[in-house]
PDB file of C-alpha atoms in Angstrom:
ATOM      1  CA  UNK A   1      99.516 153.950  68.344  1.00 70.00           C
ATOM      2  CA  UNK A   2     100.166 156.590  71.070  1.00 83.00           C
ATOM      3  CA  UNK A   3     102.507 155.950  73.369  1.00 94.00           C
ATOM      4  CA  UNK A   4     102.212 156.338  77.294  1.00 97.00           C
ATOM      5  CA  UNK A   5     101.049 159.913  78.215  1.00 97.00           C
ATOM      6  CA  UNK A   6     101.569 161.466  81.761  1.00 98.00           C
ATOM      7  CA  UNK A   7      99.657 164.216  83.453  1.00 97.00           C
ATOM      8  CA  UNK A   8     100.360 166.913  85.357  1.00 97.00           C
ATOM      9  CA  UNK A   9     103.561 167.164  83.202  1.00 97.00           C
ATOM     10  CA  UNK A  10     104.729 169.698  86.101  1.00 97.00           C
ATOM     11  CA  UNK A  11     103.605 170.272  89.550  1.00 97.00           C
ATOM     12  CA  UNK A  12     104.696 172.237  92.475  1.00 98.00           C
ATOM     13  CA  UNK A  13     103.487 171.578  95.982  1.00 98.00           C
ATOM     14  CA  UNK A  14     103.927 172.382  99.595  1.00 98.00           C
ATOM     15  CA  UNK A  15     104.992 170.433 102.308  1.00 98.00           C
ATOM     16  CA  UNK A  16     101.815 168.513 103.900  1.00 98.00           C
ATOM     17  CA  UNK A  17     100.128 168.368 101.036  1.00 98.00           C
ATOM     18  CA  UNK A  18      98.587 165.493  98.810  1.00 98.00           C
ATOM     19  CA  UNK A  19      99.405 164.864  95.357  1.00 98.00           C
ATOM     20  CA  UNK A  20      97.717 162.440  92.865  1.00 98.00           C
ATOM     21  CA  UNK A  21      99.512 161.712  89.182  1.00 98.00           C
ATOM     22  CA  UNK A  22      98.256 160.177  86.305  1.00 98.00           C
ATOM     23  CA  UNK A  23      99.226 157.582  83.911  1.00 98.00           C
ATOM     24  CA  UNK A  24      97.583 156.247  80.117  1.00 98.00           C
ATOM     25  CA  UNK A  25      99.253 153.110  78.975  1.00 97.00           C
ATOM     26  CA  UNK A  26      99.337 152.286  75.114  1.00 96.00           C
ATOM     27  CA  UNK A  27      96.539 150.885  74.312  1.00 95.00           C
ATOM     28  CA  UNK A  28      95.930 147.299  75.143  1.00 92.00           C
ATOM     29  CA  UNK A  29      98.535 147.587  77.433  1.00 93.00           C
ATOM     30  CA  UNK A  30      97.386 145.644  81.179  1.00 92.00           C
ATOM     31  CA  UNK A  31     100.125 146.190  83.367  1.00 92.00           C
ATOM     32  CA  UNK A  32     101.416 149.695  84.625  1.00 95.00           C
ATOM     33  CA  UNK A  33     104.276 150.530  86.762  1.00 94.00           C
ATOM     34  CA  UNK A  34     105.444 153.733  88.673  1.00 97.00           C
ATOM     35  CA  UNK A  35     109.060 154.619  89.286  1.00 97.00           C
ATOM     36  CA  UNK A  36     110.360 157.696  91.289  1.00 98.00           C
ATOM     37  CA  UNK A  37     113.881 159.306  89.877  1.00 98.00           C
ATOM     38  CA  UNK A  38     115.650 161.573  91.856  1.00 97.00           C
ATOM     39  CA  UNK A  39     119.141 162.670  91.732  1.00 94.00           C
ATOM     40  CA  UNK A  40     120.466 160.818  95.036  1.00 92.00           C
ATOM     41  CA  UNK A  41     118.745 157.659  94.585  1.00 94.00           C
ATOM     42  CA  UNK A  42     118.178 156.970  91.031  1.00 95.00           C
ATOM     43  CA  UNK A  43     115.405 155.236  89.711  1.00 96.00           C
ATOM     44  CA  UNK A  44     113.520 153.566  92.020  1.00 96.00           C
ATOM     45  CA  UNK A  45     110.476 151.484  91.285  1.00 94.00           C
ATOM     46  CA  UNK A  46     107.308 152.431  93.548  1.00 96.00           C
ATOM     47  CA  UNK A  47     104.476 149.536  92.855  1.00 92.00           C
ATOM     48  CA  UNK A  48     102.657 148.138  89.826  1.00 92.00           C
ATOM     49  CA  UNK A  49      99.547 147.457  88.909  1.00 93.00           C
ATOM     50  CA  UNK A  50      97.629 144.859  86.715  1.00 91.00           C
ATOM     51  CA  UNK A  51      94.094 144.431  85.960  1.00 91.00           C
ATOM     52  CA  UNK A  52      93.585 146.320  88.575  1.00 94.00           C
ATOM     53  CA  UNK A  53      95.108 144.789  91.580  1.00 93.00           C
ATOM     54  CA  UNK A  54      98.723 145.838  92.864  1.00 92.00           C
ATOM     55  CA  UNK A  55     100.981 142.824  92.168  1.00 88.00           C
ATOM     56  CA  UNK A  56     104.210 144.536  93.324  1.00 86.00           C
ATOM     57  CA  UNK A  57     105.536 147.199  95.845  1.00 90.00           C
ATOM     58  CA  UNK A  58     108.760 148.869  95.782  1.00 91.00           C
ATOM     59  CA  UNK A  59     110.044 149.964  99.651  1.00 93.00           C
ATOM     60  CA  UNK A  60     108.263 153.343  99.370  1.00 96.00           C
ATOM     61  CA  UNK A  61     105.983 154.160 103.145  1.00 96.00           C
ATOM     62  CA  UNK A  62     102.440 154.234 103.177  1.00 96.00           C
ATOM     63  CA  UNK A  63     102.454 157.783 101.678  1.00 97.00           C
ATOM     64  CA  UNK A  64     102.566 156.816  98.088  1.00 98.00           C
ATOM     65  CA  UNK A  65      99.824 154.905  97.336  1.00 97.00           C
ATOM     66  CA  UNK A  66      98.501 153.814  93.636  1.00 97.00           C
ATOM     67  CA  UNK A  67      94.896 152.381  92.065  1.00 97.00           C
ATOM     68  CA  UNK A  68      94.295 151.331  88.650  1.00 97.00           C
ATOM     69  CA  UNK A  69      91.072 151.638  86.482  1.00 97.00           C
ATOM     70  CA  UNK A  70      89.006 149.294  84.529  1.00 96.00           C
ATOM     71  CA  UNK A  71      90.663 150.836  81.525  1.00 95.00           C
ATOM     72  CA  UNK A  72      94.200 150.466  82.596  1.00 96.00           C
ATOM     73  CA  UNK A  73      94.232 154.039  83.572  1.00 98.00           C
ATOM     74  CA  UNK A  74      96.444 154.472  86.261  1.00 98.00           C
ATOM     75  CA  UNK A  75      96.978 157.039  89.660  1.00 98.00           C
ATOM     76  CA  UNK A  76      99.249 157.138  92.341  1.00 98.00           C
ATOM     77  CA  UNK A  77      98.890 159.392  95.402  1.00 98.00           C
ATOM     78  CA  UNK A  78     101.175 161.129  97.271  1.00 98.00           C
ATOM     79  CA  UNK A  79     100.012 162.028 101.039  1.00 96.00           C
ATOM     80  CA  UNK A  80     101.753 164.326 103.778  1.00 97.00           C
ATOM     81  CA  UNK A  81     104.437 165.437 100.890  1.00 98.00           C
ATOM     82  CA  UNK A  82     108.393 165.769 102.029  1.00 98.00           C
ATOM     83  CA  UNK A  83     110.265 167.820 100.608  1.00 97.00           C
ATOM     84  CA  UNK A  84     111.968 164.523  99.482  1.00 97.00           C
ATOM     85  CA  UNK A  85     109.574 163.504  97.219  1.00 98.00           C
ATOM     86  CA  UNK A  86     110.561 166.087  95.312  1.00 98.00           C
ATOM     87  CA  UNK A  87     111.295 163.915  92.021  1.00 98.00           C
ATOM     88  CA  UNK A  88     110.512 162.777  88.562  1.00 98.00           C
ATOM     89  CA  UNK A  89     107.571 160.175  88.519  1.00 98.00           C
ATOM     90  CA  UNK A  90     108.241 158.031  85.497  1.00 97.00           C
ATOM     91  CA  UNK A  91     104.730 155.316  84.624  1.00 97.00           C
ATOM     92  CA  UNK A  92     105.696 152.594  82.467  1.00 95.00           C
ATOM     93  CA  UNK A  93     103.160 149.984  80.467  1.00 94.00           C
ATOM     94  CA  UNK A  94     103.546 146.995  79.003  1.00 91.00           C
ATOM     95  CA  UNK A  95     100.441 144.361  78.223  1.00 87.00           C
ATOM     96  CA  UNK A  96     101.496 141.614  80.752  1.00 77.00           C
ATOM     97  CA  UNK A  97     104.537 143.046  82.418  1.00 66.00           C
ATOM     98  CA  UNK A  98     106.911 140.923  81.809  1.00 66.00           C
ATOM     99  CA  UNK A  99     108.229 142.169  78.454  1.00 80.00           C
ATOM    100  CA  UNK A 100     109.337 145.463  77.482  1.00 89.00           C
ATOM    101  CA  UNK A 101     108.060 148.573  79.235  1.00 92.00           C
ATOM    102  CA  UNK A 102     107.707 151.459  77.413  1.00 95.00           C
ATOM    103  CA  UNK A 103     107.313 154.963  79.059  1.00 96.00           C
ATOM    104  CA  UNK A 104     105.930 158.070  79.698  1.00 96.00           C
ATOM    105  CA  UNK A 105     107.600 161.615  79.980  1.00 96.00           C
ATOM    106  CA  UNK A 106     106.882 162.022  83.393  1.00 96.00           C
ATOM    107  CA  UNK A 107     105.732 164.884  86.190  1.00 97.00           C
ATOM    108  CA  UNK A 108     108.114 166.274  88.025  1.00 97.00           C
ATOM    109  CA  UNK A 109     107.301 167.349  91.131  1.00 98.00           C
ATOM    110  CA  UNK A 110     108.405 169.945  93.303  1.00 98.00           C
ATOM    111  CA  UNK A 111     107.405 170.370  97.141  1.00 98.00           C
ATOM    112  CA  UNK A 112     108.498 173.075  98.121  1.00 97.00           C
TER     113      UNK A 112
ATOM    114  CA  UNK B   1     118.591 140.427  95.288  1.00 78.00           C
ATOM    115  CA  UNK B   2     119.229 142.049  91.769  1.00 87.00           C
ATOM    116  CA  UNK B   3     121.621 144.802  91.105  1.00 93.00           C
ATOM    117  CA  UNK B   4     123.156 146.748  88.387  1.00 96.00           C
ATOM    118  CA  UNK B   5     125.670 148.219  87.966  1.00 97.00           C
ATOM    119  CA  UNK B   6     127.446 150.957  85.597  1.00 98.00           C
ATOM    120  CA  UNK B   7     131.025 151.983  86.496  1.00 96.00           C
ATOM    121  CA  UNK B   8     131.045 154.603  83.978  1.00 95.00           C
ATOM    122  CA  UNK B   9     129.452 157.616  85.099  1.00 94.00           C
ATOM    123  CA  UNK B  10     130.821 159.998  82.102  1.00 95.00           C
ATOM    124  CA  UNK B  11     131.995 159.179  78.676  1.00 96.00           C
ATOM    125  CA  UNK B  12     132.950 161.427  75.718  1.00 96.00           C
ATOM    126  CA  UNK B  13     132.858 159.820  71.731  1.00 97.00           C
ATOM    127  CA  UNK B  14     133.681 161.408  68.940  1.00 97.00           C
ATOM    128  CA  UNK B  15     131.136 161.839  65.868  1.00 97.00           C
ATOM    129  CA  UNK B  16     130.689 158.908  64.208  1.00 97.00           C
ATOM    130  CA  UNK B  17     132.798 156.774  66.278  1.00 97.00           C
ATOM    131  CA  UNK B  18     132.053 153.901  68.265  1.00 98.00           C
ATOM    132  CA  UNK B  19     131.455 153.899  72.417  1.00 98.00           C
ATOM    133  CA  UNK B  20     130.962 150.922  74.560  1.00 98.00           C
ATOM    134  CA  UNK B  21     128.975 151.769  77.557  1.00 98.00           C
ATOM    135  CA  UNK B  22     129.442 149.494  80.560  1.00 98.00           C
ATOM    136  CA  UNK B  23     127.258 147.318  82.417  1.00 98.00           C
ATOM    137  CA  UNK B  24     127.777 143.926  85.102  1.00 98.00           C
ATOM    138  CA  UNK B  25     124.444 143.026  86.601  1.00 97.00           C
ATOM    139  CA  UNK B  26     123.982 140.183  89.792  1.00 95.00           C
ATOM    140  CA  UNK B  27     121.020 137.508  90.298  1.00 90.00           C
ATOM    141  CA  UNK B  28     120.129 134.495  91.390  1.00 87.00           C
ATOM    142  CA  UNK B  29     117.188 134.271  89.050  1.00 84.00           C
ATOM    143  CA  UNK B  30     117.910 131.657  86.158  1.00 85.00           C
ATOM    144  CA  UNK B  31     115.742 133.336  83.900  1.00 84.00           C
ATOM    145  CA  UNK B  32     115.831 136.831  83.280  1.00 88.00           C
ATOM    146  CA  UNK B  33     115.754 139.985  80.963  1.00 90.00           C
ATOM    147  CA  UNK B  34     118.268 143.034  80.558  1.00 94.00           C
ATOM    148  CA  UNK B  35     117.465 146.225  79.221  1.00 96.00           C
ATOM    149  CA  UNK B  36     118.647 149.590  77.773  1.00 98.00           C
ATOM    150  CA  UNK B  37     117.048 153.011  77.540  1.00 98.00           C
ATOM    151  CA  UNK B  38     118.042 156.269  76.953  1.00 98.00           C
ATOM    152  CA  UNK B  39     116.879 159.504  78.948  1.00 97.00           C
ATOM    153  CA  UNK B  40     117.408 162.698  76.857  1.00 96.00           C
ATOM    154  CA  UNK B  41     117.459 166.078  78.973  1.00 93.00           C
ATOM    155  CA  UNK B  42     113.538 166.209  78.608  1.00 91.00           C
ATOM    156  CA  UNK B  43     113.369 162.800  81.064  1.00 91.00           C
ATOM    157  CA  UNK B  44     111.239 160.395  79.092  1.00 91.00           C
ATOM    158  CA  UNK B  45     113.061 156.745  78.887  1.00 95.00           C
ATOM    159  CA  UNK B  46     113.581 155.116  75.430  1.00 97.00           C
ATOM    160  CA  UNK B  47     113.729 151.651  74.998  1.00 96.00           C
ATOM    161  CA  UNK B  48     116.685 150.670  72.787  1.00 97.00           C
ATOM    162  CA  UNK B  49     117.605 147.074  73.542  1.00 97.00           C
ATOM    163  CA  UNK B  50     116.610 144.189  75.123  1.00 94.00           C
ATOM    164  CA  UNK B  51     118.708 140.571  75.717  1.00 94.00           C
ATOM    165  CA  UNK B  52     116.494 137.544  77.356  1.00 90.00           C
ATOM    166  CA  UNK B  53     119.054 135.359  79.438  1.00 90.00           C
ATOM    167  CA  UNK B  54     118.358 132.222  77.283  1.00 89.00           C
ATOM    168  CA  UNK B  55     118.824 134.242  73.804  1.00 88.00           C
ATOM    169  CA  UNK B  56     122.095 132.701  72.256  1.00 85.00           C
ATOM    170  CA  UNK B  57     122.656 135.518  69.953  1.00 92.00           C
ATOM    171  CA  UNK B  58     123.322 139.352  70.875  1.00 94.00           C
ATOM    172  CA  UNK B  59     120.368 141.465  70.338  1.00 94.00           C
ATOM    173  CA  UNK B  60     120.559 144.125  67.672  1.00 95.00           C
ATOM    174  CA  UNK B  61     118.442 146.873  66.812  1.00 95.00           C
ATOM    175  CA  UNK B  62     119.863 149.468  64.587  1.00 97.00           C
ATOM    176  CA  UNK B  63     123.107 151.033  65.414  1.00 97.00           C
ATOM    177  CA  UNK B  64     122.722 149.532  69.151  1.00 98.00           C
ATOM    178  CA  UNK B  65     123.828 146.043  70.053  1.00 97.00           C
ATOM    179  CA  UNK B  66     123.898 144.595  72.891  1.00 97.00           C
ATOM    180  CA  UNK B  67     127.581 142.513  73.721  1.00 96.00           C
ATOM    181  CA  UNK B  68     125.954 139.795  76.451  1.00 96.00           C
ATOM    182  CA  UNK B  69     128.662 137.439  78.251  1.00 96.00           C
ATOM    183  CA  UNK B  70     126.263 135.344  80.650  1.00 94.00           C
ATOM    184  CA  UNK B  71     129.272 133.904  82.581  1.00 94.00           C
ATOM    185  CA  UNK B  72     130.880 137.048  83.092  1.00 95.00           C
ATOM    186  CA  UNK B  73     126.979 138.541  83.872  1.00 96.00           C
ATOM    187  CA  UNK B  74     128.013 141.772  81.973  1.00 97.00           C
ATOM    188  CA  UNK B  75     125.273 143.741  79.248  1.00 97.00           C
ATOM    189  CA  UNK B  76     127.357 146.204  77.609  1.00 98.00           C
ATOM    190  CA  UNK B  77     125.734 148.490  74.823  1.00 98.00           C
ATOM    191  CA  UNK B  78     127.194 149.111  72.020  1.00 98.00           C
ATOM    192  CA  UNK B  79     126.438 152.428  69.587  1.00 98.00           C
ATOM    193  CA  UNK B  80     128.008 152.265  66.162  1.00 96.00           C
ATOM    194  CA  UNK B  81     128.309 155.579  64.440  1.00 95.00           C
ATOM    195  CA  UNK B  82     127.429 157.933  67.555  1.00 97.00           C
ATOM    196  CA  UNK B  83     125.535 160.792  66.229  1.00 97.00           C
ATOM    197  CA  UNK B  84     125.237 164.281  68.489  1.00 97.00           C
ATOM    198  CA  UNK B  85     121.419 163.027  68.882  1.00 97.00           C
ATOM    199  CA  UNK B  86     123.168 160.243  70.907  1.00 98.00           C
ATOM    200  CA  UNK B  87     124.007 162.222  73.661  1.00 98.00           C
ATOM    201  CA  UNK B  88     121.743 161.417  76.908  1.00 98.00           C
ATOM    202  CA  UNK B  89     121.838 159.504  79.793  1.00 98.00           C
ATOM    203  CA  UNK B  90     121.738 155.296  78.996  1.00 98.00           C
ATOM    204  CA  UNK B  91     120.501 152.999  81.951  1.00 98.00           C
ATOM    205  CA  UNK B  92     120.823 149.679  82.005  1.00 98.00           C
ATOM    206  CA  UNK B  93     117.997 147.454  83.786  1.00 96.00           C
ATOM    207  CA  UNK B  94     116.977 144.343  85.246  1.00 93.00           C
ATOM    208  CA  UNK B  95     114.102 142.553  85.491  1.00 88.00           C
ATOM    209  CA  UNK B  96     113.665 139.307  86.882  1.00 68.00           C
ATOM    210  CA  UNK B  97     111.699 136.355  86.731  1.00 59.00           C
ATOM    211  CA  UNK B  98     109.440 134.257  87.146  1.00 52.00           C
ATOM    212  CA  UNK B  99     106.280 136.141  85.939  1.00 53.00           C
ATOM    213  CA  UNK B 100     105.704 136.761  89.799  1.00 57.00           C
ATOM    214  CA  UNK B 101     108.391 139.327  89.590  1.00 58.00           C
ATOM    215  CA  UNK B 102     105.642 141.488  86.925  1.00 65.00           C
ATOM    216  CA  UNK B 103     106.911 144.971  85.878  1.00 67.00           C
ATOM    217  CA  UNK B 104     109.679 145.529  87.990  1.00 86.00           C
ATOM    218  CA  UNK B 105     112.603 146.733  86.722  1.00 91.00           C
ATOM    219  CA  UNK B 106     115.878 147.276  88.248  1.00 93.00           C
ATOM    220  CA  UNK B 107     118.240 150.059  87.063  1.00 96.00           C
ATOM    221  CA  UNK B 108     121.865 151.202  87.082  1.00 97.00           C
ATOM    222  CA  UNK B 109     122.846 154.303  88.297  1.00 97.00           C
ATOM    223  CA  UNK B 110     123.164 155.562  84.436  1.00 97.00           C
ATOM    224  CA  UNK B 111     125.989 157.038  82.372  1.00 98.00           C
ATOM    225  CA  UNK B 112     126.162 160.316  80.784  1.00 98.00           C
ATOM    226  CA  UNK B 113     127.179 159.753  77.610  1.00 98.00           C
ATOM    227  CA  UNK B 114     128.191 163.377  75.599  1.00 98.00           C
ATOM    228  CA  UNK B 115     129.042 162.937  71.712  1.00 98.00           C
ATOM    229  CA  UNK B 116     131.707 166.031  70.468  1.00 97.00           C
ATOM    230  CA  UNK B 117     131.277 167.439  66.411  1.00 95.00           C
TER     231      UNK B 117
END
């Protein structure tokens, strides 16, 4: 089975700019959830999705935003980039959330 | 609210020894699961472990074990036989419940862990 796949793997952006990542879950897998990793803060979870609604939020602003597909497929957004969001974006699936995650290898993203 | 924490932010093993890396976690929640996963250099998280709060017995998978004391709310990992592969970052994580908490986890703030020939 494949695992989790992430793309852009690599990204560098300006300052104002938007950004939008994606995210495949294994297959059969429902629920997916974004985390941001940086240096200072660790690994912070953003929001996750299932079936296609958002069931939880981390305390990230309005700027990061996320949707999910009929497919599980997954995107979050990134408006009006900082040069703090310069991070690693780590998606995580699982088939109801509540049991193991299992990630992807993540986009790092620089704003420059 | 949940926290983790992991007091060790460095540790050194020898080849083929054994390392305990450190972990004391806080919650309210009376049902809950705790986690392990390694992040090599690259940045993708492994899943190693996993302990449910009601589980009696400490999990096992491999050369990984997890040492659980509930009353003492610590998760410790343990890694029999460290093998230069070993060396990564290890995060321990949280994740509550009830099923309303979904697929959030919460994580420690890591430790490096560096295995010497």
């Amino acid at each position: 089975k494949a695992g989790v796949t992430q793309t852009p793997r690599y990204l560098i952006k300006t300052r104002g700019q938007q950004v939008t990542l994606s995210c495949s879950p294994i297959s059969g897998h429902r629920s997916v959830s974004w985390y941001q990793q940086t240096p200072g803060q660790g690994l912070q979870f953003l929001f996750e999705y299932f079936s296609e609604t958002q069931r939880n939020k981390g305390n990230f602003p309005g700027r990061f935003s996320g949707r999910q597909f009929s497919n599980s497929r997954s995107e979050m957004n990134v408006s009006t980039l900082e040069l703090g969001d310069s991070a690693l974006y780590l998606c995580a699936s699982s088939f109801w959330g509540t049991e193991t995650q299992y990630f992807g290898p993540g986009t790092r993203l620089l704003v420059l | 609210a949940q926290k983790i924490t992991q007091t060790q932010p460095g540790m050194f093993v020898q080849e083929k020894e054994a390392v305990t890396l450190d972990c004391t976690y806080d919650t309210s929640d009376q049902s809950y699961g705790l986690f392990w996963y390694k992040q090599p250099s690259s940045g993708e998280m492994i899943f190693l472990i996993y302990q449910g709060s009601y589980d009696e017995q400490n999990a096992t998978e491999g050369r990984y074990s997890l040492n659980f004391q509930k009353a003492r709310k610590s998760a410790n990992l343990v890694i029999s036989a460290s093998q230069l592969g070993d060396s990564a970052m290890y995060f321990c994580a949280m994740r509550g419940r009830p099923y309303n908490q979904g697929g959030k986890l919460i994580f420690g703030q890591g430790t490096e862990l560096s295995v010497k020939p």
